[in-house]
PDB file with SEQRES, HELIX, SHEET and CRYST1 records, atoms N, CA, C and O in Angstrom:
SEQRES   1 A   53  UNK UNK UNK UNK UNK UNK UNK UNK UNK UNK UNK UNK UNK          
SEQRES   2 A   53  UNK UNK UNK UNK UNK UNK UNK UNK UNK UNK UNK UNK UNK          
SEQRES   3 A   53  UNK UNK UNK UNK UNK UNK UNK UNK UNK UNK UNK UNK UNK          
SEQRES   4 A   53  UNK UNK UNK UNK UNK UNK UNK UNK UNK UNK UNK UNK UNK          
SEQRES   5 A   53  UNK                                                          
HELIX    1 AA1 UNK A   39  UNK A   41  5                                   3    
SHEET    1 AA1 2 UNK A  13  UNK A  17  0                                        
SHEET    2 AA1 2 UNK A  22  UNK A  25 -1                                        
CRYST1    1.000    1.000    1.000  90.00  90.00  90.00 P 1           1          
ATOM      1  N   UNK A   1     141.609 108.268 143.447  1.00  0.00           N  
ATOM      2  CA  UNK A   1     141.697 107.813 144.804  1.00  0.00           C  
ATOM      3  C   UNK A   1     143.144 107.490 145.109  1.00  0.00           C  
ATOM      4  O   UNK A   1     143.937 107.240 144.202  1.00  0.00           O  
ATOM      5  N   UNK A   2     143.486 107.496 146.382  1.00  0.00           N  
ATOM      6  CA  UNK A   2     144.848 107.208 146.809  1.00  0.00           C  
ATOM      7  C   UNK A   2     144.861 105.865 147.535  1.00  0.00           C  
ATOM      8  O   UNK A   2     144.074 105.644 148.456  1.00  0.00           O  
ATOM      9  N   UNK A   3     145.750 104.975 147.121  1.00  0.00           N  
ATOM     10  CA  UNK A   3     145.876 103.663 147.738  1.00  0.00           C  
ATOM     11  C   UNK A   3     147.349 103.301 147.823  1.00  0.00           C  
ATOM     12  O   UNK A   3     148.055 103.310 146.815  1.00  0.00           O  
ATOM     13  N   UNK A   4     147.807 102.988 149.007  1.00  0.00           N  
ATOM     14  CA  UNK A   4     149.215 102.617 149.230  1.00  0.00           C  
ATOM     15  C   UNK A   4     150.186 103.667 148.711  1.00  0.00           C  
ATOM     16  O   UNK A   4     151.247 103.328 148.186  1.00  0.00           O  
ATOM     17  N   UNK A   5     149.832 104.933 148.855  1.00  0.00           N  
ATOM     18  CA  UNK A   5     150.722 106.025 148.482  1.00  0.00           C  
ATOM     19  C   UNK A   5     150.785 106.334 147.002  1.00  0.00           C  
ATOM     20  O   UNK A   5     151.623 107.127 146.574  1.00  0.00           O  
ATOM     21  N   UNK A   6     149.911 105.721 146.208  1.00  0.00           N  
ATOM     22  CA  UNK A   6     149.875 106.028 144.779  1.00  0.00           C  
ATOM     23  C   UNK A   6     148.448 106.364 144.361  1.00  0.00           C  
ATOM     24  O   UNK A   6     147.486 105.998 145.037  1.00  0.00           O  
ATOM     25  N   UNK A   7     148.328 107.061 143.244  1.00  0.00           N  
ATOM     26  CA  UNK A   7     146.999 107.428 142.746  1.00  0.00           C  
ATOM     27  C   UNK A   7     146.496 106.388 141.758  1.00  0.00           C  
ATOM     28  O   UNK A   7     147.254 105.781 141.001  1.00  0.00           O  
ATOM     29  N   UNK A   8     145.170 106.213 141.805  1.00  0.00           N  
ATOM     30  CA  UNK A   8     144.499 105.301 140.882  1.00  0.00           C  
ATOM     31  C   UNK A   8     143.270 106.015 140.346  1.00  0.00           C  
ATOM     32  O   UNK A   8     142.518 106.610 141.118  1.00  0.00           O  
ATOM     33  N   UNK A   9     143.050 105.968 139.034  1.00  0.00           N  
ATOM     34  CA  UNK A   9     141.870 106.642 138.475  1.00  0.00           C  
ATOM     35  C   UNK A   9     140.583 105.981 138.958  1.00  0.00           C  
ATOM     36  O   UNK A   9     140.532 104.769 139.169  1.00  0.00           O  
ATOM     37  N   UNK A  10     139.556 106.789 139.126  1.00  0.00           N  
ATOM     38  CA  UNK A  10     138.257 106.299 139.575  1.00  0.00           C  
ATOM     39  C   UNK A  10     137.181 107.212 139.010  1.00  0.00           C  
ATOM     40  O   UNK A  10     137.218 108.425 139.217  1.00  0.00           O  
ATOM     41  N   UNK A  11     136.237 106.639 138.307  1.00  0.00           N  
ATOM     42  CA  UNK A  11     135.129 107.427 137.763  1.00  0.00           C  
ATOM     43  C   UNK A  11     134.159 107.768 138.900  1.00  0.00           C  
ATOM     44  O   UNK A  11     133.824 106.908 139.715  1.00  0.00           O  
ATOM     45  N   UNK A  12     133.715 109.019 138.946  1.00  0.00           N  
ATOM     46  CA  UNK A  12     132.757 109.465 139.956  1.00  0.00           C  
ATOM     47  C   UNK A  12     131.636 110.245 139.276  1.00  0.00           C  
ATOM     48  O   UNK A  12     131.800 110.757 138.168  1.00  0.00           O  
ATOM     49  N   UNK A  13     130.507 110.323 139.951  1.00  0.00           N  
ATOM     50  CA  UNK A  13     129.398 111.155 139.495  1.00  0.00           C  
ATOM     51  C   UNK A  13     129.311 112.342 140.440  1.00  0.00           C  
ATOM     52  O   UNK A  13     129.195 112.154 141.651  1.00  0.00           O  
ATOM     53  N   UNK A  14     129.364 113.547 139.919  1.00  0.00           N  
ATOM     54  CA  UNK A  14     129.252 114.748 140.743  1.00  0.00           C  
ATOM     55  C   UNK A  14     127.775 115.012 140.990  1.00  0.00           C  
ATOM     56  O   UNK A  14     127.003 115.229 140.056  1.00  0.00           O  
ATOM     57  N   UNK A  15     127.392 114.989 142.272  1.00  0.00           N  
ATOM     58  CA  UNK A  15     126.008 115.204 142.675  1.00  0.00           C  
ATOM     59  C   UNK A  15     125.746 116.693 142.902  1.00  0.00           C  
ATOM     60  O   UNK A  15     124.728 117.226 142.461  1.00  0.00           O  
ATOM     61  N   UNK A  16     126.667 117.355 143.591  1.00  0.00           N  
ATOM     62  CA  UNK A  16     126.528 118.778 143.895  1.00  0.00           C  
ATOM     63  C   UNK A  16     127.911 119.393 143.953  1.00  0.00           C  
ATOM     64  O   UNK A  16     128.849 118.777 144.459  1.00  0.00           O  
ATOM     65  N   UNK A  17     128.042 120.601 143.441  1.00  0.00           N  
ATOM     66  CA  UNK A  17     129.340 121.270 143.406  1.00  0.00           C  
ATOM     67  C   UNK A  17     129.180 122.675 143.953  1.00  0.00           C  
ATOM     68  O   UNK A  17     128.430 123.488 143.412  1.00  0.00           O  
ATOM     69  N   UNK A  18     129.905 122.952 145.046  1.00  0.00           N  
ATOM     70  CA  UNK A  18     129.887 124.280 145.647  1.00  0.00           C  
ATOM     71  C   UNK A  18     131.225 124.954 145.454  1.00  0.00           C  
ATOM     72  O   UNK A  18     132.102 124.424 144.773  1.00  0.00           O  
ATOM     73  N   UNK A  19     131.385 126.126 146.055  1.00  0.00           N  
ATOM     74  CA  UNK A  19     132.661 126.841 145.933  1.00  0.00           C  
ATOM     75  C   UNK A  19     133.792 126.145 146.673  1.00  0.00           C  
ATOM     76  O   UNK A  19     134.947 126.222 146.255  1.00  0.00           O  
ATOM     77  N   UNK A  20     133.469 125.462 147.776  1.00  0.00           N  
ATOM     78  CA  UNK A  20     134.517 124.830 148.584  1.00  0.00           C  
ATOM     79  C   UNK A  20     134.271 123.356 148.852  1.00  0.00           C  
ATOM     80  O   UNK A  20     134.951 122.765 149.690  1.00  0.00           O  
ATOM     81  N   UNK A  21     133.324 122.754 148.167  1.00  0.00           N  
ATOM     82  CA  UNK A  21     133.053 121.335 148.391  1.00  0.00           C  
ATOM     83  C   UNK A  21     132.481 120.720 147.117  1.00  0.00           C  
ATOM     84  O   UNK A  21     132.007 121.416 146.219  1.00  0.00           O  
ATOM     85  N   UNK A  22     132.543 119.399 147.074  1.00  0.00           N  
ATOM     86  CA  UNK A  22     131.879 118.647 146.009  1.00  0.00           C  
ATOM     87  C   UNK A  22     131.281 117.406 146.644  1.00  0.00           C  
ATOM     88  O   UNK A  22     131.933 116.739 147.447  1.00  0.00           O  
ATOM     89  N   UNK A  23     130.072 117.103 146.295  1.00  0.00           N  
ATOM     90  CA  UNK A  23     129.418 115.886 146.755  1.00  0.00           C  
ATOM     91  C   UNK A  23     129.439 114.932 145.573  1.00  0.00           C  
ATOM     92  O   UNK A  23     128.940 115.254 144.495  1.00  0.00           O  
ATOM     93  N   UNK A  24     130.031 113.732 145.785  1.00  0.00           N  
ATOM     94  CA  UNK A  24     130.181 112.784 144.688  1.00  0.00           C  
ATOM     95  C   UNK A  24     129.526 111.457 145.026  1.00  0.00           C  
ATOM     96  O   UNK A  24     129.241 111.157 146.185  1.00  0.00           O  
ATOM     97  N   UNK A  25     129.297 110.672 143.982  1.00  0.00           N  
ATOM     98  CA  UNK A  25     128.807 109.307 144.130  1.00  0.00           C  
ATOM     99  C   UNK A  25     129.831 108.417 143.439  1.00  0.00           C  
ATOM    100  O   UNK A  25     130.118 108.600 142.256  1.00  0.00           O  
ATOM    101  N   UNK A  26     130.389 107.445 144.179  1.00  0.00           N  
ATOM    102  CA  UNK A  26     131.417 106.566 143.621  1.00  0.00           C  
ATOM    103  C   UNK A  26     131.431 105.254 144.391  1.00  0.00           C  
ATOM    104  O   UNK A  26     130.913 105.171 145.504  1.00  0.00           O  
ATOM    105  N   UNK A  27     132.016 104.249 143.800  1.00  0.00           N  
ATOM    106  CA  UNK A  27     132.119 102.936 144.432  1.00  0.00           C  
ATOM    107  C   UNK A  27     133.386 102.868 145.283  1.00  0.00           C  
ATOM    108  O   UNK A  27     134.327 102.147 144.951  1.00  0.00           O  
ATOM    109  N   UNK A  28     133.405 103.635 146.399  1.00  0.00           N  
ATOM    110  CA  UNK A  28     134.524 103.636 147.336  1.00  0.00           C  
ATOM    111  C   UNK A  28     133.971 103.670 148.757  1.00  0.00           C  
ATOM    112  O   UNK A  28     132.816 104.037 148.974  1.00  0.00           O  
ATOM    113  N   UNK A  29     134.794 103.288 149.708  1.00  0.00           N  
ATOM    114  CA  UNK A  29     134.403 103.335 151.111  1.00  0.00           C  
ATOM    115  C   UNK A  29     134.522 104.755 151.648  1.00  0.00           C  
ATOM    116  O   UNK A  29     135.382 105.522 151.217  1.00  0.00           O  
ATOM    117  N   UNK A  30     133.654 105.095 152.590  1.00  0.00           N  
ATOM    118  CA  UNK A  30     133.737 106.406 153.250  1.00  0.00           C  
ATOM    119  C   UNK A  30     135.113 106.542 153.891  1.00  0.00           C  
ATOM    120  O   UNK A  30     135.623 105.594 154.489  1.00  0.00           O  
ATOM    121  N   UNK A  31     135.705 107.711 153.765  1.00  0.00           N  
ATOM    122  CA  UNK A  31     137.018 107.971 154.357  1.00  0.00           C  
ATOM    123  C   UNK A  31     138.190 107.641 153.442  1.00  0.00           C  
ATOM    124  O   UNK A  31     139.338 107.900 153.803  1.00  0.00           O  
ATOM    125  N   UNK A  32     137.930 107.079 152.271  1.00  0.00           N  
ATOM    126  CA  UNK A  32     139.009 106.789 151.327  1.00  0.00           C  
ATOM    127  C   UNK A  32     139.581 108.106 150.811  1.00  0.00           C  
ATOM    128  O   UNK A  32     138.830 108.952 150.327  1.00  0.00           O  
ATOM    129  N   UNK A  33     140.899 108.293 150.907  1.00  0.00           N  
ATOM    130  CA  UNK A  33     141.482 109.554 150.412  1.00  0.00           C  
ATOM    131  C   UNK A  33     141.319 109.679 148.898  1.00  0.00           C  
ATOM    132  O   UNK A  33     141.504 108.714 148.156  1.00  0.00           O  
ATOM    133  N   UNK A  34     140.970 110.879 148.462  1.00  0.00           N  
ATOM    134  CA  UNK A  34     140.851 111.154 147.035  1.00  0.00           C  
ATOM    135  C   UNK A  34     141.650 112.406 146.691  1.00  0.00           C  
ATOM    136  O   UNK A  34     141.943 113.223 147.564  1.00  0.00           O  
ATOM    137  N   UNK A  35     141.992 112.548 145.447  1.00  0.00           N  
ATOM    138  CA  UNK A  35     142.658 113.748 144.952  1.00  0.00           C  
ATOM    139  C   UNK A  35     141.585 114.621 144.323  1.00  0.00           C  
ATOM    140  O   UNK A  35     140.872 114.186 143.419  1.00  0.00           O  
ATOM    141  N   UNK A  36     141.472 115.853 144.803  1.00  0.00           N  
ATOM    142  CA  UNK A  36     140.419 116.738 144.325  1.00  0.00           C  
ATOM    143  C   UNK A  36     140.934 117.823 143.375  1.00  0.00           C  
ATOM    144  O   UNK A  36     140.173 118.313 142.540  1.00  0.00           O  
ATOM    145  N   UNK A  37     142.182 118.199 143.482  1.00  0.00           N  
ATOM    146  CA  UNK A  37     142.741 119.265 142.641  1.00  0.00           C  
ATOM    147  C   UNK A  37     144.011 118.776 141.955  1.00  0.00           C  
ATOM    148  O   UNK A  37     144.774 117.993 142.520  1.00  0.00           O  
ATOM    149  N   UNK A  38     144.219 119.236 140.762  1.00  0.00           N  
ATOM    150  CA  UNK A  38     145.450 118.908 140.046  1.00  0.00           C  
ATOM    151  C   UNK A  38     145.480 117.517 139.450  1.00  0.00           C  
ATOM    152  O   UNK A  38     146.548 117.012 139.106  1.00  0.00           O  
ATOM    153  N   UNK A  39     144.316 116.888 139.325  1.00  0.00           N  
ATOM    154  CA  UNK A  39     144.295 115.523 138.800  1.00  0.00           C  
ATOM    155  C   UNK A  39     144.824 115.441 137.367  1.00  0.00           C  
ATOM    156  O   UNK A  39     145.314 114.393 136.946  1.00  0.00           O  
ATOM    157  N   UNK A  40     144.728 116.529 136.625  1.00  0.00           N  
ATOM    158  CA  UNK A  40     145.235 116.541 135.243  1.00  0.00           C  
ATOM    159  C   UNK A  40     146.763 116.426 135.183  1.00  0.00           C  
ATOM    160  O   UNK A  40     147.323 116.172 134.117  1.00  0.00           O  
ATOM    161  N   UNK A  41     147.430 116.613 136.313  1.00  0.00           N  
ATOM    162  CA  UNK A  41     148.893 116.531 136.365  1.00  0.00           C  
ATOM    163  C   UNK A  41     149.391 115.141 136.767  1.00  0.00           C  
ATOM    164  O   UNK A  41     150.597 114.894 136.783  1.00  0.00           O  
ATOM    165  N   UNK A  42     148.464 114.232 137.091  1.00  0.00           N  
ATOM    166  CA  UNK A  42     148.837 112.918 137.613  1.00  0.00           C  
ATOM    167  C   UNK A  42     148.706 111.834 136.560  1.00  0.00           C  
ATOM    168  O   UNK A  42     147.938 111.961 135.606  1.00  0.00           O  
ATOM    169  N   UNK A  43     149.473 110.758 136.750  1.00  0.00           N  
ATOM    170  CA  UNK A  43     149.334 109.555 135.927  1.00  0.00           C  
ATOM    171  C   UNK A  43     149.076 108.385 136.869  1.00  0.00           C  
ATOM    172  O   UNK A  43     149.548 108.409 138.006  1.00  0.00           O  
ATOM    173  N   UNK A  44     148.340 107.360 136.432  1.00  0.00           N  
ATOM    174  CA  UNK A  44     148.064 106.217 137.292  1.00  0.00           C  
ATOM    175  C   UNK A  44     149.346 105.615 137.858  1.00  0.00           C  
ATOM    176  O   UNK A  44     150.318 105.401 137.133  1.00  0.00           O  
ATOM    177  N   UNK A  45     149.336 105.346 139.156  1.00  0.00           N  
ATOM    178  CA  UNK A  45     150.503 104.757 139.823  1.00  0.00           C  
ATOM    179  C   UNK A  45     151.511 105.768 140.328  1.00  0.00           C  
ATOM    180  O   UNK A  45     152.484 105.390 140.981  1.00  0.00           O  
ATOM    181  N   UNK A  46     151.299 107.058 140.039  1.00  0.00           N  
ATOM    182  CA  UNK A  46     152.229 108.090 140.499  1.00  0.00           C  
ATOM    183  C   UNK A  46     152.205 108.164 142.028  1.00  0.00           C  
ATOM    184  O   UNK A  46     151.136 108.096 142.634  1.00  0.00           O  
ATOM    185  N   UNK A  47     153.355 108.299 142.640  1.00  0.00           N  
ATOM    186  CA  UNK A  47     153.448 108.414 144.099  1.00  0.00           C  
ATOM    187  C   UNK A  47     152.930 109.765 144.566  1.00  0.00           C  
ATOM    188  O   UNK A  47     153.239 110.797 143.971  1.00  0.00           O  
ATOM    189  N   UNK A  48     152.142 109.752 145.631  1.00  0.00           N  
ATOM    190  CA  UNK A  48     151.603 110.976 146.231  1.00  0.00           C  
ATOM    191  C   UNK A  48     151.662 110.844 147.745  1.00  0.00           C  
ATOM    192  O   UNK A  48     151.826 109.748 148.281  1.00  0.00           O  
ATOM    193  N   UNK A  49     151.528 111.964 148.417  1.00  0.00           N  
ATOM    194  CA  UNK A  49     151.423 111.941 149.889  1.00  0.00           C  
ATOM    195  C   UNK A  49     150.373 112.927 150.300  1.00  0.00           C  
ATOM    196  O   UNK A  49     150.176 113.952 149.647  1.00  0.00           O  
ATOM    197  N   UNK A  50     149.692 112.620 151.389  1.00  0.00           N  
ATOM    198  CA  UNK A  50     148.656 113.496 151.897  1.00  0.00           C  
ATOM    199  C   UNK A  50     149.271 114.681 152.621  1.00  0.00           C  
ATOM    200  O   UNK A  50     150.287 114.544 153.303  1.00  0.00           O  
ATOM    201  N   UNK A  51     148.661 115.827 152.472  1.00  0.00           N  
ATOM    202  CA  UNK A  51     149.074 117.008 153.218  1.00  0.00           C  
ATOM    203  C   UNK A  51     148.450 116.938 154.600  1.00  0.00           C  
ATOM    204  O   UNK A  51     147.299 116.529 154.750  1.00  0.00           O  
ATOM    205  N   UNK A  52     149.213 117.339 155.606  1.00  0.00           N  
ATOM    206  CA  UNK A  52     148.669 117.397 156.972  1.00  0.00           C  
ATOM    207  C   UNK A  52     147.608 118.483 157.035  1.00  0.00           C  
ATOM    208  O   UNK A  52     147.744 119.533 156.406  1.00  0.00           O  
ATOM    209  N   UNK A  53     146.552 118.229 157.794  1.00  0.00           N  
ATOM    210  CA  UNK A  53     145.487 119.223 157.900  1.00  0.00           C  
ATOM    211  C   UNK A  53     145.594 120.003 159.165  1.00  0.00           C  
ATOM    212  O   UNK A  53     144.774 120.885 159.417  1.00  0.00           O  
TER     213      UNK A  53                                                      
END                                                                             
């Protein structure tokens, strides 16, 4: 998950996985930004920024 411009690890349960989406269950609020790709390249506290959609 992303908080204050940095990443923080968060355990999630994958409920459903499609080609372009994943449905997860986690203890976070709806709308909380998460990192979905490249998580293996990150370390806790690393600075990140959201890409414009």
